[in-house]
Short mmCIF file of C-alpha atoms (C1' of nucleotides) in Angstrom, two decimals:
data_model
loop_
_atom_site.label_atom_id
_atom_site.label_comp_id
_atom_site.label_asym_id
_atom_site.label_seq_id
_atom_site.Cartn_x
_atom_site.Cartn_y
_atom_site.Cartn_z
CA UNK A 2 91.22 108.02 110.62
CA UNK A 3 94.87 108.44 110.23
CA UNK A 4 95.32 107.51 106.89
CA UNK A 5 94.18 110.08 104.35
CA UNK A 6 94.54 108.92 100.55
CA UNK A 7 96.06 112.44 99.54
CA UNK A 8 98.66 114.08 100.83
CA UNK A 9 98.40 117.93 101.33
CA UNK A 10 100.96 118.90 98.62
CA UNK A 11 98.64 121.65 97.95
CA UNK A 12 95.02 122.95 99.06
CA UNK A 13 93.57 122.41 95.97
CA UNK A 14 95.47 121.26 92.64
CA UNK A 15 96.12 124.52 90.28
CA UNK A 16 95.50 122.18 87.42
CA UNK A 17 92.29 120.77 86.44
CA UNK A 18 93.86 117.61 85.05
CA UNK A 19 95.43 117.28 88.19
CA UNK A 20 92.00 117.77 89.70
CA UNK A 21 90.86 114.98 88.26
CA UNK A 22 93.56 112.64 89.13
CA UNK A 23 93.17 113.31 92.45
CA UNK A 24 89.24 112.16 92.71
CA UNK A 25 90.12 108.85 90.68
CA UNK A 26 93.91 108.39 90.32
CA UNK A 27 94.10 106.06 93.44
CA UNK A 28 94.68 102.47 92.94
CA UNK A 29 91.59 100.50 94.17
CA UNK A 30 89.06 103.61 93.33
CA UNK A 31 88.73 102.38 89.42
CA UNK A 32 88.21 98.70 90.62
CA UNK A 33 85.29 100.09 92.89
CA UNK A 34 83.90 102.22 90.43
CA UNK A 35 83.96 99.48 87.65
CA UNK A 36 82.00 97.58 89.90
CA UNK A 37 79.34 99.93 91.21
CA UNK A 38 79.13 100.80 87.77
CA UNK A 39 76.97 97.57 87.40
CA UNK A 40 74.75 98.59 89.93
CA UNK A 41 74.91 99.13 93.60
CA UNK A 42 76.79 96.56 95.76
CA UNK A 43 77.18 95.39 99.52
CA UNK A 44 80.53 95.78 101.21
CA UNK A 45 81.01 92.24 101.22
CA UNK A 46 80.26 91.69 97.53
CA UNK A 47 82.73 94.45 96.80
CA UNK A 48 85.47 92.16 98.64
CA UNK A 49 84.74 89.28 96.88
CA UNK A 50 84.76 90.98 93.42
CA UNK A 51 87.94 92.94 93.93
CA UNK A 52 90.26 90.59 94.83
CA UNK A 53 93.06 91.72 96.49
CA UNK A 54 91.51 94.66 98.07
CA UNK A 55 91.91 94.60 102.04
CA UNK A 56 89.13 95.62 104.35
CA UNK A 57 91.29 98.76 105.41
CA UNK A 58 91.71 100.04 101.78
CA UNK A 59 88.27 99.09 100.43
CA UNK A 60 86.58 101.38 103.39
CA UNK A 61 89.21 103.59 102.86
CA UNK A 62 88.72 104.32 99.01
CA UNK A 63 84.77 104.10 99.68
CA UNK A 64 84.98 106.73 102.54
CA UNK A 65 86.66 108.94 100.21
CA UNK A 66 84.22 108.15 97.06
CA UNK A 67 81.48 108.82 99.70
CA UNK A 68 83.09 112.06 100.84
CA UNK A 69 83.55 113.25 96.96
CA UNK A 70 80.04 112.61 96.48
CA UNK A 71 80.74 110.33 93.85
CA UNK A 72 79.17 107.16 96.07
CA UNK A 73 76.46 106.72 98.45
CA UNK A 74 76.58 104.54 101.51
CA UNK A 75 73.32 103.40 103.16
CA UNK A 76 73.25 101.45 105.95
CA UNK A 77 70.11 99.07 106.92
CA UNK A 78 69.91 98.77 110.61
CA UNK A 79 69.75 95.01 110.39
CA UNK A 80 71.07 92.59 113.07
CA UNK A 81 74.30 92.27 111.24
CA UNK A 82 74.97 95.26 109.40
CA UNK A 83 74.10 95.62 105.78
CA UNK A 84 75.67 98.78 103.87
CA UNK A 85 74.93 99.66 100.52
CA UNK A 86 77.14 101.22 98.13
CA UNK A 87 75.97 102.67 95.26
CA UNK A 88 76.95 105.81 92.32
CA UNK A 89 75.43 108.66 92.58
CA UNK A 90 73.81 111.15 89.82
CA UNK A 91 77.71 112.96 90.29
CA UNK A 92 79.62 109.28 90.45
CA UNK A 93 77.29 108.51 86.86
CA UNK A 94 78.59 111.78 85.36
CA UNK A 95 82.60 110.21 85.24
CA UNK A 96 81.59 106.69 83.69
CA UNK A 97 81.71 108.30 80.35
CA UNK A 98 85.32 110.02 81.04
CA UNK A 99 86.32 107.07 82.61
CA UNK A 100 85.42 104.83 79.25
CA UNK A 101 87.11 106.84 77.12
CA UNK A 102 90.24 106.03 78.98
CA UNK A 103 89.11 102.49 78.99
CA UNK A 104 89.02 102.26 75.23
CA UNK A 105 92.10 104.09 74.67
CA UNK A 106 93.87 101.24 76.75
CA UNK A 107 91.94 98.85 74.76
CA UNK A 108 92.90 100.43 71.82
CA UNK A 109 96.64 101.44 72.45
CA UNK A 110 98.21 99.78 75.23
CA UNK A 111 99.87 97.17 73.29
CA UNK A 112 101.71 99.50 71.75
CA UNK A 113 102.74 100.67 75.03
CA UNK A 114 103.80 97.23 76.15
CA UNK A 115 105.70 96.94 72.81
CA UNK A 116 107.36 100.08 72.97
CA UNK A 117 108.84 99.23 76.41
CA UNK A 118 110.13 95.94 75.36
CA UNK A 119 111.54 98.05 72.85
CA UNK A 120 113.42 100.42 75.21
CA UNK A 121 114.26 98.04 77.74
CA UNK A 122 116.62 96.48 75.08
CA UNK A 123 118.44 99.09 74.08
CA UNK A 124 120.83 99.50 77.05
CA UNK A 125 122.07 102.92 77.14
CA UNK A 126 122.65 105.54 73.92
CA UNK A 127 125.59 106.82 75.81
CA UNK A 128 126.90 107.44 71.79
CA UNK A 129 124.61 107.89 69.61
CA UNK A 130 126.80 107.21 66.65
CA UNK A 131 125.10 103.92 64.32
CA UNK A 132 122.44 102.08 65.61
CA UNK A 133 123.41 99.04 66.68
CA UNK A 134 120.82 96.14 65.96
CA UNK A 135 123.05 93.70 67.92
CA UNK A 136 121.06 93.95 71.03
CA UNK A 137 120.29 90.73 71.85
CA UNK A 138 121.35 87.24 70.29
CA UNK A 139 118.48 85.01 69.04
CA UNK B 1 112.37 93.18 92.97
CA UNK B 2 112.51 95.03 89.52
CA UNK B 3 109.74 97.53 89.94
CA UNK B 4 110.30 101.14 88.19
CA UNK B 5 107.29 103.41 89.00
CA UNK B 6 104.70 101.24 89.23
CA UNK B 7 104.13 98.60 92.42
CA UNK B 8 103.77 94.88 91.51
CA UNK B 9 100.19 94.14 92.19
CA UNK B 10 100.39 92.26 89.21
CA UNK B 11 102.58 91.66 86.17
CA UNK B 12 99.89 93.42 84.15
CA UNK B 13 96.89 95.23 86.10
CA UNK B 14 94.16 92.71 84.13
CA UNK B 15 91.52 95.47 84.23
CA UNK B 16 91.53 98.46 81.16
CA UNK B 17 90.91 100.92 84.09
CA UNK B 18 93.53 100.33 85.83
CA UNK B 19 95.99 99.76 82.65
CA UNK B 20 95.26 103.26 81.37
CA UNK B 21 95.87 104.69 85.58
CA UNK B 22 98.78 102.91 85.10
CA UNK B 23 100.10 105.17 81.96
CA UNK B 24 98.93 108.39 83.30
CA UNK B 25 98.18 108.94 87.15
CA UNK B 26 101.51 109.83 88.15
CA UNK B 27 101.67 113.27 89.83
CA UNK B 28 103.56 114.88 87.08
CA UNK B 29 102.67 113.12 84.12
CA UNK B 30 99.68 114.61 83.48
CA UNK B 31 101.61 117.97 83.87
CA UNK B 32 104.29 117.01 81.77
CA UNK B 33 101.18 115.97 79.18
CA UNK B 34 99.65 119.26 79.67
CA UNK B 35 102.99 121.04 78.45
CA UNK B 36 103.81 119.10 75.59
CA UNK B 37 100.31 119.27 74.61
CA UNK B 38 101.31 122.84 73.31
CA UNK B 39 104.44 121.91 71.29
CA UNK B 40 107.93 120.19 71.98
CA UNK B 41 109.76 121.38 74.84
CA UNK B 42 112.95 121.21 75.93
CA UNK B 43 114.24 120.18 79.82
CA UNK B 44 114.52 123.61 81.09
CA UNK B 45 111.65 124.66 79.71
CA UNK B 46 109.48 122.05 80.94
CA UNK B 47 111.14 122.66 84.58
CA UNK B 48 110.41 126.19 84.37
CA UNK B 49 106.81 125.72 83.47
CA UNK B 50 105.98 123.01 85.35
CA UNK B 51 106.30 124.66 89.30
CA UNK B 52 107.72 122.44 91.64
CA UNK B 53 109.10 119.90 89.76
CA UNK B 54 112.48 118.38 90.72
CA UNK B 55 114.90 117.39 88.41
CA UNK B 56 114.57 113.84 89.55
CA UNK B 57 110.83 113.34 89.10
CA UNK B 58 110.64 115.47 85.66
CA UNK B 59 113.51 113.37 84.29
CA UNK B 60 111.87 110.19 85.71
CA UNK B 61 108.39 111.13 84.49
CA UNK B 62 109.90 111.54 80.87
CA UNK B 63 111.26 108.53 80.74
CA UNK B 64 108.64 106.37 81.86
CA UNK B 65 106.37 108.36 79.34
CA UNK B 66 109.17 108.01 76.71
CA UNK B 67 109.27 104.30 77.62
CA UNK B 68 105.67 103.88 76.93
CA UNK B 69 106.41 105.58 73.69
CA UNK B 70 103.95 108.48 74.13
CA UNK B 71 107.08 110.98 74.37
CA UNK B 72 109.95 111.40 72.04
CA UNK B 73 113.09 112.76 73.61
CA UNK B 74 115.58 114.03 71.22
CA UNK B 75 119.62 115.07 71.76
CA UNK B 76 120.93 117.85 69.86
CA UNK B 77 124.79 117.52 70.29
CA UNK B 78 125.70 120.93 71.45
CA UNK B 79 128.20 122.00 73.45
CA UNK B 80 125.71 122.68 76.33
CA UNK B 81 123.29 119.65 75.97
CA UNK B 82 120.06 120.58 74.27
CA UNK B 83 117.27 118.02 74.68
CA UNK B 84 113.96 118.55 73.09
CA UNK B 85 110.87 116.31 74.18
CA UNK B 86 107.86 115.80 72.45
CA UNK B 87 104.27 113.79 72.23
CA UNK B 88 104.51 110.94 69.85
CA UNK B 89 101.36 110.24 67.63
CA UNK B 90 100.52 107.15 70.06
CA UNK B 91 100.83 110.24 72.69
CA UNK B 92 98.85 112.52 70.80
CA UNK B 93 96.14 109.82 70.87
CA UNK B 94 95.78 110.18 74.37
CA UNK B 95 95.06 113.96 74.40
CA UNK B 96 91.45 113.18 73.87
CA UNK B 97 90.43 111.09 76.92
CA UNK B 98 92.42 113.25 78.90
CA UNK B 99 90.73 116.00 77.69
CA UNK B 100 87.18 114.54 78.72
CA UNK B 101 88.55 114.32 82.32
CA UNK B 102 89.78 117.58 82.19
CA UNK B 103 86.26 118.86 81.20
CA UNK B 104 84.65 116.37 83.47
CA UNK B 105 86.60 118.73 86.32
CA UNK B 106 85.88 121.67 84.90
CA UNK B 107 81.78 120.52 85.07
CA UNK B 108 81.84 119.18 88.49
CA UNK B 109 84.64 119.79 90.59
CA UNK B 110 82.81 122.79 92.80
CA UNK B 111 80.24 119.67 93.40
CA UNK B 112 83.14 117.56 94.61
CA UNK B 113 84.25 120.16 97.01
CA UNK B 114 80.77 120.93 98.05
CA UNK B 115 80.47 117.44 99.06
CA UNK B 116 83.70 117.43 100.50
CA UNK B 117 82.65 120.33 102.91
CA UNK B 118 79.26 118.39 103.92
CA UNK B 119 81.03 115.52 104.92
CA UNK B 120 83.49 117.26 106.88
CA UNK B 121 80.86 119.10 108.98
CA UNK B 122 78.91 115.66 110.23
CA UNK B 123 80.94 114.62 112.57
CA UNK B 124 79.82 110.83 112.95
CA UNK B 125 76.87 109.14 111.96
CA UNK B 126 76.70 106.81 114.73
CA UNK B 127 72.80 107.35 115.41
CA UNK B 128 70.84 108.09 111.85
CA UNK B 129 67.46 108.19 113.34
CA UNK B 130 66.78 111.38 111.68
CA UNK B 131 68.83 113.85 109.68
CA UNK B 132 69.88 116.89 112.16
CA UNK B 133 70.03 120.01 109.89
CA UNK B 134 71.58 122.15 113.19
CA UNK B 135 75.16 120.83 111.93
CA UNK B 136 76.94 124.00 112.93
CA UNK B 137 75.88 127.51 112.45
CA UNK B 138 77.39 130.09 110.59
"C1'" DC C 5 78.96 91.83 108.55
"C1'" DA C 6 80.59 96.03 107.77
"C1'" DG C 7 84.03 98.25 109.91
"C1'" DA C 8 87.92 100.51 113.30
"C1'" DA C 9 92.51 100.52 115.54
"C1'" DT C 10 97.15 99.60 115.47
"C1'" DC C 11 101.63 98.28 113.95
"C1'" DC C 12 105.31 98.34 110.50
"C1'" DG C 13 107.86 97.74 105.76
"C1'" DT C 14 108.42 99.46 101.62
"C1'" DG C 15 108.42 102.70 97.70
"C1'" DA C 16 107.88 107.03 95.90
"C1'" DT C 17 109.23 111.50 96.28
"C1'" DG C 18 111.72 115.78 97.84
"C1'" DA C 19 116.37 118.08 98.98
"C1'" DT C 20 121.23 118.19 98.08
"C1'" DA C 21 125.23 117.42 96.01
"C1'" DC C 22 127.84 115.68 91.61
"C1'" DT C 23 129.05 115.48 86.33
"C1'" DG C 24 130.01 115.86 81.21
"C1'" DC D 26 122.19 122.33 80.10
"C1'" DA D 27 120.59 118.15 81.30
"C1'" DG D 28 121.19 115.00 83.76
"C1'" DT D 29 123.00 110.99 87.48
"C1'" DA D 30 124.00 110.06 92.42
"C1'" DT D 31 123.00 109.51 97.43
"C1'" DC D 32 120.32 110.13 100.97
"C1'" DA D 33 116.03 111.00 104.68
"C1'" DT D 34 111.39 111.12 104.99
"C1'" DC D 35 106.58 110.09 105.14
"C1'" DA D 36 102.56 108.29 103.48
"C1'" DC D 37 100.56 104.01 101.14
"C1'" DG D 38 98.95 100.25 101.84
"C1'" DG D 39 99.19 95.25 104.05
"C1'" DA D 40 98.72 92.42 108.14
"C1'" DT D 41 96.22 91.53 112.42
"C1'" DT D 42 93.59 92.19 115.89
"C1'" DC D 43 89.29 94.16 118.41
"C1'" DT D 44 83.82 95.50 118.28
"C1'" DG D 45 78.92 96.00 118.45
#
DNA sequence: CAGAATCCGTGATGATACTG
DNA sequence: CAGTATCATCACGGATTCTG
């Protein structure tokens, strides 16, 4: 338990914007959420669905979500251990806000990418005399 | 190799959930957003409002937002440089989703904190026979 | 199967100093 | 005022090994 997901900048974030992200913004959290949205799943299930996640990070993410009361962990005392994860009622309330972000991305992510490309093509606006359109040849 | 603020797990996040966070989830991004929501501000203004941010991080955050097309940077050629930052129309569209998260936190953050405390008081559920209510006296 | 423990690289972040 | 540049740290996250 050496790894804590959230470093201790402050005991509690003063801003509600930050508090929300504090709960959600981990790399794998959203993906776990996305999977559990569809229903409860086993540990190995999650590992298969969430490509690229290591056991360590998956466990760590799930533990944090459990600690925050967003996910409930159920252990069945079978001979090979069986552990089931599901969203709690509290966790379910987060689905709506996350869907909002989801829809925003669907609607505007192209614009973001476009803006990034445009930005990356402008070398360095040291002298803003006249806009030079000859950025790159065709 | 050529990585900016976001680690290159993949060229572009396949999941819209993650894409949204890719844009928003930086530590200072939300705070900058929170300030610019009220109107355009100068660099030094932002530095004063956002406590604890260094010039480096503020610049880095603003540059990223500018690159993503969410913030517009305006330089006035005064003798002491004056730089103004404001949300773009695209940036404004992000306010709504972020408000959702904001409200979620206002409504449920107490539950999260409560859950954390409860979780931290349970030492180690090695044997889950019966729920022991005598965790620790007050 | 579902983790725990360990080692370790990398990169984000913070502090400081310099610039135009 | 509004940055840039450089350095140091340290937690995040990955890979591996061990366990019940």
